Coordinates of C-alpha atoms in Angstrom, one line a residue:
Chain A
M1 CA 0.0 0.0 0.3
I2 CA 0.9 3.7 -0.6
T3 CA 0.4 5.4 2.0
V4 CA 0.7 9.4 1.8
E5 CA 0.9 11.6 4.3
H6 CA -0.1 15.9 5.0
I7 CA 2.1 15.9 1.7
S8 CA 1.7 19.9 0.8
K9 CA 3.7 22.3 -1.9
R10 CA 4.0 25.5 -2.2
Y11 CA 5.2 28.1 -4.9
K12 CA 6.3 31.2 -3.8
K13 CA 1.8 32.6 -2.9
K14 CA 0.0 29.6 -4.5
M15 CA -0.6 26.7 -2.7
A16 CA 0.0 24.1 -5.3
V17 CA -0.8 20.9 -2.9
D18 CA -2.5 21.5 0.9
D19 CA -2.3 18.7 3.4
L20 CA -2.8 15.8 0.9
S21 CA -3.4 12.6 2.6
F22 CA -4.8 9.3 1.0
K23 CA -3.6 5.3 0.4
V24 CA -3.4 3.6 -2.8
E25 CA -4.5 0.3 -2.0
T26 CA -2.6 -3.2 -3.8
G27 CA -4.9 -5.4 -5.5
K28 CA -6.8 -2.5 -7.0
V29 CA -6.4 0.6 -9.9
T30 CA -6.8 3.6 -8.4
G31 CA -7.7 7.0 -10.0
F32 CA -6.3 10.5 -9.6
L33 CA -9.2 13.1 -10.8
G34 CA -9.0 17.2 -10.5
P35 CA -9.4 19.7 -13.0
N36 CA -6.6 21.3 -14.4
G37 CA -4.1 22.9 -12.5
A38 CA -5.4 20.9 -9.5
G39 CA -2.0 19.8 -8.4
K40 CA -2.4 16.2 -9.8
S41 CA 1.3 15.9 -11.5
T42 CA 2.8 18.4 -8.5
T43 CA 1.2 15.5 -6.0
M44 CA 3.0 12.4 -8.2
R45 CA 6.6 14.2 -8.2
L46 CA 5.9 15.1 -4.3
M47 CA 5.3 11.0 -3.9
L48 CA 8.2 10.2 -5.3
G49 CA 10.6 12.8 -3.9
L50 CA 11.1 14.6 -7.2
D51 CA 9.6 17.6 -5.7
S52 CA 10.7 19.1 -2.2
G53 CA 7.9 19.6 0.2
S54 CA 6.6 18.8 3.6
G55 CA 5.1 15.1 4.4
H56 CA 6.1 12.0 3.8
T57 CA 4.6 9.2 1.3
A58 CA 5.6 5.7 2.3
F59 CA 5.4 2.7 0.4
D60 CA 5.0 -0.3 2.2
G61 CA 6.0 1.6 5.2
K62 CA 9.3 2.3 3.5
K63 CA 10.4 5.3 2.2
L64 CA 10.6 5.1 -1.8
H65 CA 14.8 6.0 -0.9
E66 CA 15.5 3.2 1.4
Y67 CA 14.9 0.7 -0.9
D68 CA 17.7 -0.9 -2.5
Q69 CA 16.1 -0.4 -6.0
P70 CA 13.2 1.8 -6.3
S71 CA 12.6 1.0 -9.9
K72 CA 11.2 -2.9 -8.2
V73 CA 9.2 -0.8 -6.3
I74 CA 7.6 1.8 -8.6
G75 CA 7.5 2.4 -12.3
I76 CA 6.4 5.8 -13.6
L77 CA 5.1 7.4 -16.2
L78 CA 4.7 11.3 -15.7
D79 CA 5.5 12.4 -19.3
A80 CA 5.4 10.9 -22.5
K81 CA 7.4 12.7 -23.9
S82 CA 10.4 12.2 -21.8
F83 CA 13.3 10.9 -23.7
H84 CA 16.7 11.8 -25.4
P85 CA 15.0 12.2 -29.2
T86 CA 18.2 10.3 -30.9
R87 CA 19.2 8.2 -28.5
T88 CA 16.8 4.9 -29.7
A89 CA 14.3 3.4 -27.6
R90 CA 16.2 0.4 -27.0
Q91 CA 19.0 2.4 -25.3
H92 CA 16.9 4.6 -23.1
L93 CA 15.5 1.5 -21.6
R94 CA 19.0 -0.1 -21.2
I95 CA 20.1 3.1 -20.0
L96 CA 17.3 2.7 -16.8
A97 CA 17.2 -1.2 -16.6
D98 CA 21.3 -0.2 -16.0
A99 CA 20.6 2.4 -13.4
G100 CA 17.8 0.4 -11.9
G101 CA 19.7 -2.9 -11.7
I102 CA 17.6 -5.1 -13.5
D103 CA 18.6 -7.6 -16.4
A104 CA 18.8 -6.3 -19.7
S105 CA 16.8 -9.3 -20.8
R106 CA 13.7 -7.0 -19.4
V107 CA 14.3 -4.2 -22.5
D108 CA 13.0 -6.5 -25.2
E109 CA 10.6 -8.0 -23.2
A110 CA 8.8 -4.6 -22.2
L111 CA 9.0 -2.9 -26.3
E112 CA 7.3 -6.2 -27.1
M113 CA 4.3 -6.0 -23.9
V114 CA 3.6 -2.2 -25.1
G115 CA 4.1 -3.2 -29.4
L116 CA 7.1 -1.4 -30.1
S117 CA 9.9 -3.8 -30.9
D118 CA 9.9 -2.9 -34.7
V119 CA 11.0 0.7 -33.9
A120 CA 13.2 -0.2 -30.7
K121 CA 16.1 0.8 -32.5
K122 CA 14.7 3.6 -33.8
G123 CA 14.8 7.0 -32.0
P124 CA 11.8 8.3 -30.4
G125 CA 12.0 11.8 -31.2
K126 CA 9.3 11.4 -34.6
F127 CA 7.6 9.1 -32.5
S128 CA 4.2 9.7 -32.5
L129 CA 2.2 10.8 -28.7
G130 CA 0.8 7.4 -28.5
M131 CA 4.1 5.7 -29.8
S132 CA 5.6 7.9 -26.5
Q133 CA 3.5 7.0 -24.2
R134 CA 3.7 3.0 -25.3
L135 CA 7.2 4.0 -24.9
G136 CA 6.6 5.5 -20.9
I137 CA 4.6 2.8 -20.1
A138 CA 7.6 0.1 -21.1
A139 CA 9.8 2.1 -19.2
A140 CA 7.3 1.8 -16.1
I141 CA 7.2 -1.8 -16.5
L142 CA 10.3 -2.2 -16.9
G143 CA 11.4 -3.3 -13.4
K144 CA 8.2 -5.3 -12.9
P145 CA 7.4 -3.3 -10.1
K146 CA 4.5 -3.4 -7.4
Y147 CA 3.4 -0.1 -7.9
L148 CA 2.7 1.8 -11.1
M149 CA 2.1 6.0 -11.2
L150 CA 1.1 6.9 -14.7
D151 CA -0.2 10.4 -15.3
E152 CA -2.6 10.4 -18.6
P153 CA -1.3 7.6 -20.0
A154 CA -4.2 7.6 -22.4
N155 CA -3.3 10.6 -24.2
G156 CA -2.5 10.3 -27.6
L157 CA -3.6 6.1 -27.3
D158 CA -5.9 5.1 -30.4
P159 CA -9.1 3.2 -29.4
E160 CA -7.0 -0.4 -29.8
G161 CA -4.2 1.6 -27.3
I162 CA -6.6 2.3 -24.6
A163 CA -8.6 -0.8 -24.5
W164 CA -4.8 -2.5 -24.3
L165 CA -3.9 -0.1 -22.1
R166 CA -6.9 -0.6 -19.3
D167 CA -6.7 -4.5 -19.9
F168 CA -3.4 -4.3 -19.0
L169 CA -3.5 -2.2 -15.9
K170 CA -6.3 -4.3 -14.6
N171 CA -4.5 -7.3 -14.9
Y172 CA -1.2 -5.6 -13.3
A173 CA -3.8 -4.8 -10.4
D174 CA -5.2 -8.2 -10.0
E175 CA -1.3 -9.8 -9.7
G176 CA -1.5 -7.9 -6.1
N177 CA 0.0 -4.7 -7.4
A178 CA -1.6 -1.0 -7.2
V179 CA -2.2 1.0 -10.2
F180 CA -2.5 4.9 -9.5
V181 CA -3.4 6.2 -12.7
S182 CA -4.5 10.6 -13.4
S183 CA -6.5 10.9 -16.8
H184 CA -9.0 13.1 -18.2
L185 CA -10.5 10.4 -20.2
L186 CA -13.8 9.8 -17.8
S187 CA -15.3 7.5 -19.4
E188 CA -12.2 5.3 -19.2
M189 CA -11.7 5.9 -15.8
S190 CA -15.1 4.6 -14.6
Q191 CA -14.2 1.6 -16.7
M192 CA -10.4 0.8 -15.0
A193 CA -10.4 2.2 -11.4
D194 CA -11.6 0.6 -8.1
N195 CA -11.0 3.7 -6.5
V196 CA -10.9 7.6 -6.6
V197 CA -9.0 9.9 -5.3
V198 CA -10.3 13.9 -6.0
I199 CA -8.3 16.8 -5.6
G200 CA -9.3 20.4 -6.5
K201 CA -7.4 23.7 -6.1
G202 CA -4.5 21.1 -4.1
K203 CA -6.5 19.9 -1.8
L204 CA -8.5 16.7 -1.1
I205 CA -12.0 16.6 -2.4
A206 CA -12.6 12.4 -2.5
D207 CA -10.7 9.9 -1.3
T208 CA -13.3 6.5 -2.3
S209 CA -14.1 3.8 -4.1
M210 CA -15.8 4.7 -7.5
S211 CA -19.2 3.0 -6.6
D212 CA -19.7 5.1 -3.9
L213 CA -18.5 8.3 -5.5
I214 CA -21.0 7.2 -8.5
A215 CA -23.6 6.4 -5.9
N216 CA -23.2 9.3 -4.1
S217 CA -24.0 11.5 -6.8
S218 CA -26.8 13.7 -6.5
H219 CA -27.3 12.2 -10.3
S220 CA -27.5 8.9 -9.3
G221 CA -31.3 8.3 -7.4
V222 CA -34.5 5.9 -8.7
L223 CA -37.0 7.0 -11.1
V224 CA -40.4 5.7 -10.7
R225 CA -43.4 6.4 -12.7
S226 CA -46.8 6.2 -11.3
P227 CA -50.0 7.1 -12.4
K228 CA -50.3 8.5 -8.3
L229 CA -47.4 10.3 -8.7
S230 CA -48.3 13.2 -6.0
Q231 CA -49.4 10.9 -3.3
L232 CA -46.3 8.8 -4.1
E233 CA -44.6 12.1 -3.9
Q234 CA -46.1 12.2 -0.2
V235 CA -45.5 8.8 0.8
L236 CA -41.7 9.4 0.1
V237 CA -41.3 12.5 1.5
S238 CA -43.4 11.2 4.5
N239 CA -40.1 8.7 4.9
K240 CA -37.8 11.1 4.6
A241 CA -36.5 10.6 1.2
T242 CA -35.5 13.2 -1.8
V243 CA -37.7 13.9 -4.2
V244 CA -37.5 15.5 -7.6
K245 CA -40.3 16.0 -9.3
S246 CA -40.7 16.4 -13.0
S247 CA -44.1 16.1 -15.2
D248 CA -44.3 12.7 -15.5
S249 CA -42.0 11.0 -12.9
L250 CA -40.0 11.7 -9.8
K251 CA -36.4 11.1 -9.0
V252 CA -35.9 9.8 -5.7
S253 CA -32.7 10.0 -3.9
G254 CA -31.1 7.9 -1.1
F255 CA -34.0 5.0 -1.1
T256 CA -33.1 1.6 -3.1
T257 CA -35.9 0.2 -5.6
D258 CA -37.1 -2.2 -3.0
K259 CA -38.0 0.3 -0.8
I260 CA -39.4 2.3 -3.0
G261 CA -41.1 -0.9 -4.3
K262 CA -42.4 -1.7 -0.7
L263 CA -43.9 1.4 0.0
A264 CA -46.1 1.8 -2.8
F265 CA -47.3 -1.8 -2.6
D266 CA -48.1 -0.8 1.6
N267 CA -49.9 2.5 0.0
G268 CA -51.7 0.8 -2.6
I269 CA -50.2 3.1 -5.2
P270 CA -49.6 1.4 -8.6
L271 CA -45.9 1.8 -10.2
Y272 CA -45.5 1.6 -14.3
E273 CA -41.5 2.1 -14.3
L274 CA -39.3 1.7 -11.1
S275 CA -35.3 1.6 -12.2
A276 CA -32.3 2.6 -10.8
Q277 CA -30.7 6.0 -12.4
A278 CA -26.2 5.2 -12.5
A279 CA -24.7 8.6 -12.2
S280 CA -21.7 9.0 -15.1
L281 CA -18.4 9.9 -13.4
E282 CA -18.0 12.9 -15.1
E283 CA -21.5 14.2 -13.5
A284 CA -19.8 13.1 -10.4
F285 CA -16.8 14.7 -11.0
L286 CA -18.2 17.5 -12.8
E287 CA -20.5 17.9 -9.3
L288 CA -17.7 17.2 -6.7
T289 CA -15.4 19.6 -8.6
S290 CA -17.5 22.6 -8.7
G291 CA -15.7 26.2 -8.1
S292 CA -12.4 23.9 -7.6
E293 CA -11.4 24.6 -11.4
E294 CA -8.6 26.7 -11.4
Y295 CA -8.8 27.6 -15.3
T296 CA -11.9 27.7 -16.8
A297 CA -13.2 29.0 -19.9
K298 CA -16.0 31.5 -20.8
A299 CA -19.3 30.5 -22.6
G300 CA -19.2 32.1 -25.6
D301 CA -15.6 32.8 -25.6
A302 CA -14.5 30.9 -29.0
K303 CA -16.2 33.2 -31.3
Chain B
M1 CA 27.1 2.9 -7.1
I2 CA 28.4 0.9 -10.4
A3 CA 24.7 0.8 -11.4
A4 CA 24.6 4.0 -11.9
I5 CA 28.1 4.6 -13.3
K6 CA 27.2 2.2 -16.1
A7 CA 23.7 4.4 -16.2
E8 CA 25.9 7.5 -16.9
F9 CA 28.4 6.1 -19.2
R10 CA 25.8 4.5 -21.4
K11 CA 24.4 8.0 -22.0
L12 CA 27.7 9.6 -22.6
F13 CA 28.3 7.3 -25.6
T14 CA 24.5 6.7 -26.8
V15 CA 23.6 10.4 -28.0
R16 CA 25.1 11.7 -31.6
S17 CA 26.5 14.7 -29.9
T18 CA 29.3 13.0 -27.9
Y19 CA 30.7 11.6 -30.9
I20 CA 30.2 14.4 -32.8
V21 CA 31.8 16.8 -30.4
T22 CA 34.7 14.3 -29.8
G23 CA 35.4 14.0 -33.9
L24 CA 35.2 17.7 -34.3
V25 CA 37.9 17.9 -31.6
L26 CA 40.0 15.3 -32.8
A27 CA 39.8 17.1 -36.4
L28 CA 41.0 20.0 -35.1
V29 CA 43.9 18.6 -33.0
V30 CA 44.9 17.0 -37.0
F31 CA 44.2 19.9 -38.8
I32 CA 46.3 22.7 -35.8
A33 CA 49.0 20.0 -35.2
G34 CA 49.5 18.9 -38.0
Y35 CA 49.3 21.9 -40.6
I36 CA 49.7 24.7 -38.3
E37 CA 52.4 23.2 -36.0
G38 CA 53.8 20.6 -38.4
W39 CA 53.4 21.8 -42.1
N40 CA 53.7 25.3 -41.2
L41 CA 55.9 25.6 -38.6
S42 CA 58.7 28.3 -38.1
A43 CA 62.3 27.7 -38.6
A44 CA 62.8 28.9 -34.9
S45 CA 60.2 26.3 -34.0
L46 CA 61.9 23.4 -35.7
K47 CA 65.2 24.3 -33.3
D48 CA 63.1 24.5 -30.6
P49 CA 63.2 20.6 -28.1
S50 CA 60.5 22.0 -26.5
Q51 CA 58.1 22.0 -29.7
F52 CA 56.6 18.2 -28.6
T53 CA 55.2 20.4 -25.2
S54 CA 54.2 23.4 -27.1
D55 CA 51.8 20.8 -29.1
V56 CA 50.4 18.7 -26.3
F57 CA 49.7 22.4 -23.9
G58 CA 48.0 24.0 -27.0
A59 CA 46.2 21.2 -28.8
L60 CA 44.7 21.0 -24.9
N61 CA 42.5 24.1 -25.3
L62 CA 40.5 21.7 -27.2
S63 CA 39.5 20.8 -23.6
L64 CA 36.9 23.3 -23.9
F65 CA 35.0 20.6 -25.8
G66 CA 35.0 18.4 -23.0
A67 CA 32.8 20.3 -20.9
I68 CA 30.8 20.8 -23.3
I69 CA 30.3 17.4 -23.3
A70 CA 30.1 17.6 -20.0
I71 CA 26.9 20.1 -19.8
L72 CA 25.2 17.9 -22.4
L73 CA 25.2 14.8 -19.8
V74 CA 23.6 16.8 -18.1
T75 CA 21.4 19.3 -19.4
H76 CA 19.8 17.3 -22.0
E77 CA 18.7 15.4 -19.3
Y78 CA 16.8 18.4 -17.9
R79 CA 15.9 19.1 -21.1
Y80 CA 14.4 16.5 -21.9
N81 CA 13.0 15.4 -18.5
T82 CA 14.7 11.9 -18.3
I83 CA 16.0 13.5 -15.2
M84 CA 12.8 12.0 -13.5
Y85 CA 13.9 9.0 -13.9
T86 CA 17.3 9.0 -13.1
L87 CA 16.1 10.3 -9.5
T88 CA 13.4 7.7 -9.4
V89 CA 15.6 4.7 -10.3
S90 CA 17.6 5.3 -7.4
N91 CA 17.8 5.6 -3.9
S92 CA 20.3 8.3 -3.6
R93 CA 20.7 12.0 -5.7
N94 CA 24.4 11.5 -3.7
K95 CA 25.2 8.3 -6.4
V96 CA 23.7 9.9 -9.5
L97 CA 25.8 13.2 -9.4
L98 CA 29.0 11.3 -8.0
A99 CA 28.3 8.7 -10.9
K100 CA 28.2 12.0 -13.4
I101 CA 31.4 13.3 -12.3
L102 CA 33.1 9.9 -12.3
A103 CA 31.6 9.4 -15.8
V104 CA 32.7 13.2 -16.9
S105 CA 36.0 12.7 -15.3
A106 CA 36.8 9.3 -17.0
Y107 CA 36.0 10.7 -20.6
A108 CA 37.7 13.9 -20.0
I109 CA 40.6 12.2 -19.4
C110 CA 40.3 9.8 -21.7
L111 CA 40.1 12.8 -24.4
T112 CA 42.8 14.5 -22.6
V113 CA 45.4 11.2 -23.5
V114 CA 44.1 11.2 -26.5
I115 CA 44.5 14.5 -27.6
S116 CA 47.7 14.6 -25.8
V117 CA 49.4 11.8 -28.0
L118 CA 47.6 13.0 -31.4
S119 CA 49.1 16.5 -31.4
P120 CA 52.8 15.7 -31.1
L121 CA 52.5 13.0 -33.2
A122 CA 50.4 15.1 -35.8
S123 CA 52.9 17.9 -36.1
S124 CA 55.8 15.2 -36.3
V125 CA 54.3 14.1 -39.7
G126 CA 53.2 17.7 -40.7
V127 CA 56.8 19.0 -40.4
H128 CA 58.2 15.2 -42.0
L129 CA 55.4 15.6 -44.9
H130 CA 57.0 19.1 -45.7
G131 CA 60.8 17.5 -45.8
H132 CA 61.7 19.7 -42.7
T133 CA 63.2 18.2 -39.6
L134 CA 62.7 19.1 -36.1
V135 CA 65.4 19.1 -33.4
P136 CA 65.5 16.0 -30.9
Q137 CA 62.8 16.7 -28.5
T138 CA 63.2 17.2 -25.0
L139 CA 59.5 16.0 -22.9
H140 CA 59.2 15.9 -19.3
F141 CA 57.1 13.6 -19.2
W142 CA 56.1 13.6 -15.8
D143 CA 55.3 16.8 -15.5
V144 CA 53.5 17.0 -19.1
A145 CA 51.7 14.4 -18.1
W146 CA 49.9 15.6 -15.0
R147 CA 49.8 19.2 -15.7
S148 CA 47.9 18.1 -19.5
L149 CA 45.6 15.3 -17.0
F150 CA 44.6 18.2 -15.0
Y151 CA 44.1 20.7 -17.2
G152 CA 41.7 18.6 -19.3
W153 CA 40.1 16.8 -16.1
A154 CA 38.9 20.4 -14.4
Y155 CA 37.8 21.8 -17.4
G156 CA 35.4 18.9 -17.8
L157 CA 34.5 19.3 -14.5
A158 CA 34.2 22.9 -14.6
G159 CA 31.6 22.5 -17.4
L160 CA 29.7 20.0 -15.6
L161 CA 29.3 22.2 -12.3
L162 CA 27.9 24.9 -14.6
A163 CA 25.4 22.6 -16.1
V164 CA 24.9 21.2 -12.7
L165 CA 24.3 24.9 -11.7
I166 CA 22.6 26.1 -14.5
R167 CA 20.7 23.5 -16.0
A168 CA 19.9 24.7 -18.9
Q169 CA 21.8 24.0 -22.2
V170 CA 22.1 27.5 -24.2
G171 CA 23.1 29.0 -20.4
A172 CA 25.6 26.6 -19.5
I173 CA 27.4 26.7 -22.5
A174 CA 27.2 31.0 -22.5
V175 CA 28.8 30.8 -19.5
L176 CA 31.5 28.6 -20.1
F177 CA 32.3 30.7 -23.0
L178 CA 31.9 34.0 -21.3
L179 CA 33.0 33.2 -18.1
P180 CA 37.1 32.7 -19.3
G181 CA 36.9 35.0 -22.0
L182 CA 34.6 38.0 -21.5
V183 CA 34.2 37.8 -17.4
E184 CA 37.6 36.9 -16.3
S185 CA 39.2 39.9 -19.1
L186 CA 37.0 42.7 -17.8
L187 CA 37.7 41.7 -14.0
G188 CA 41.4 41.7 -15.3
Q189 CA 41.0 45.0 -16.1
L190 CA 40.3 45.8 -12.3
L191 CA 42.6 43.0 -10.8
K192 CA 45.6 44.0 -12.6
S193 CA 48.3 41.4 -11.6
N194 CA 46.1 39.7 -9.0
S195 CA 43.9 38.6 -12.6
V196 CA 46.2 35.5 -12.5
Y197 CA 43.8 34.3 -9.0
L198 CA 40.5 33.8 -10.9
P199 CA 39.6 31.0 -11.9
F200 CA 40.0 30.0 -15.7
S201 CA 43.3 32.8 -15.4
S202 CA 44.4 30.2 -12.9
L203 CA 43.2 26.8 -14.9
G204 CA 45.2 28.3 -18.3
Q205 CA 48.4 28.8 -16.0
V206 CA 48.6 25.3 -15.4
I207 CA 49.4 24.4 -18.7
N208 CA 50.9 28.4 -19.9
S209 CA 53.2 28.9 -17.3
T210 CA 56.6 27.1 -17.0
S211 CA 57.5 24.5 -14.4
G212 CA 60.5 26.4 -11.9
P213 CA 61.1 29.6 -11.4
T214 CA 58.1 32.0 -12.9
P215 CA 58.5 35.8 -14.0
N216 CA 56.3 38.0 -12.3
G217 CA 52.2 37.9 -13.1
H218 CA 52.3 34.8 -13.2
L219 CA 52.2 31.3 -11.1
A220 CA 54.1 28.5 -10.7
P221 CA 51.6 25.4 -12.5
G222 CA 51.1 23.9 -9.2
T223 CA 49.6 27.0 -7.5
A224 CA 47.8 27.3 -10.4
A225 CA 46.0 23.9 -10.0
C226 CA 45.5 24.4 -6.4
I227 CA 44.0 27.7 -7.0
F228 CA 41.7 26.2 -9.5
L229 CA 40.9 23.4 -7.5
A230 CA 40.4 25.1 -4.4
Y231 CA 37.8 27.0 -7.1
L232 CA 36.0 24.3 -7.8
V233 CA 35.5 22.3 -4.7
V234 CA 33.5 25.2 -3.3
G235 CA 31.7 25.8 -6.3
W236 CA 31.2 21.7 -6.0
I237 CA 29.7 22.2 -2.8
V238 CA 27.2 24.8 -3.6
A239 CA 25.9 23.2 -6.6
W240 CA 25.8 19.4 -4.4
V241 CA 23.9 21.0 -1.9
L242 CA 21.3 23.0 -4.7
F243 CA 21.3 19.1 -6.2
L244 CA 19.8 17.5 -3.5
K245 CA 17.6 20.2 -2.9
R246 CA 16.0 21.9 -6.0
D247 CA 12.9 20.4 -7.6
A248 CA 13.9 17.7 -10.4
N249 CA 12.7 19.8 -13.4

């Protein structure tokens, strides 16, 4: 488990990361979400000790530099274009293997896994963003680390690449590892992540499971249609449910379909429809981070 | 530590710039020593028994290029953001910096040895091809050897020092050119004879001064080497602390 405790980072007058604490569990994919400028990348850099700040991060109870071979503890992809443009892809990985005390044979294995074997002898300067991401993922998995920390790894990947990445990360976590991944592709994240850490303006907004995050969104609820809508509304409100009424239906929050069905039956109210409506991750995210955006566009600016 | 050193050497020898700059140095040595100091050697110099020593020390001015290689080794890491990998795969920034120093030292010493052997060789070939003959040469081997090796090594470490302090490729190379050439020349106007104590002025005297009694305004090679070493030590203490403390970007 990665334990992050009270990490903070200040840039002159701006608090980039403000007393963040959360955990990244093994066996799970943890999504790291936040608006642009929320401090996600800075948080990751603080966790790795790349930037100086207060607080500390422990990997299975030990700081990263206390391990003999940190590359076997954590693999990182913070920037897809982090390579010398004319040094070949294979040599780029050989350097990381040398520095991390990793067997050189892993280099070709990693390139094979990400589908870059054919361009192993080419300089990555002319790689597409998707190919660069794959090289970055190869670098991250080189040491078969227990933890993966990936910042926007799906950027630039084609649909096949995104599907591959999703399956790869889920399988990686299923093998008893932990994946900590940030992404703005919320639909992908909703399919991939088990837990979610949400930050805004450097502060923790949510640290919960994906299912709880979505269930607790005001966009989640139960849709009910009935010929006796007003009577049903009275019954639900008297039982302390939160009800939003529209012309032909009610949206009920805080009650399960089972409970609503039983209340309707007990009160002799017929139902035409009773269905659970799950919020999307995007709806839940926008609801949570409302007011935490660092940079927002005004409507009508693009004239 | 061995892993970090191995990685630094691989970084050094897997980029084109190392080969281009080294090739340029060797070509310049052959041209300057072979043509200017060989083919075109004056009649007076043909009778100079220390001509080989002059060839070696003259060619060592190209150690500047060794410093550029050192600068590129570090600044490429920041320019292409590979520094985050370097600092994450190692469990100690001290190891990373020490590995860079050892790699640059080894490269600088090898380059110095090659320059020191190639320059008198090219010079004598140039003289021979022009049909002239040099008088028998006297070479104080150990004196020339330590001064050459110190000069080449110190220039390399000075370049590396600037790179660690400045971290920007253009900035570090600009300072490397401006500091000895422009800044120290201007300061020399103020400091007069004391300008010999300026960093690159003192380093220059390691190969430009004669061993034995020195004229006024000049330092003995040993003294000059000690002065530059003092600058290096102080500079490296500052650079080391900054390397440990600064954010890696």
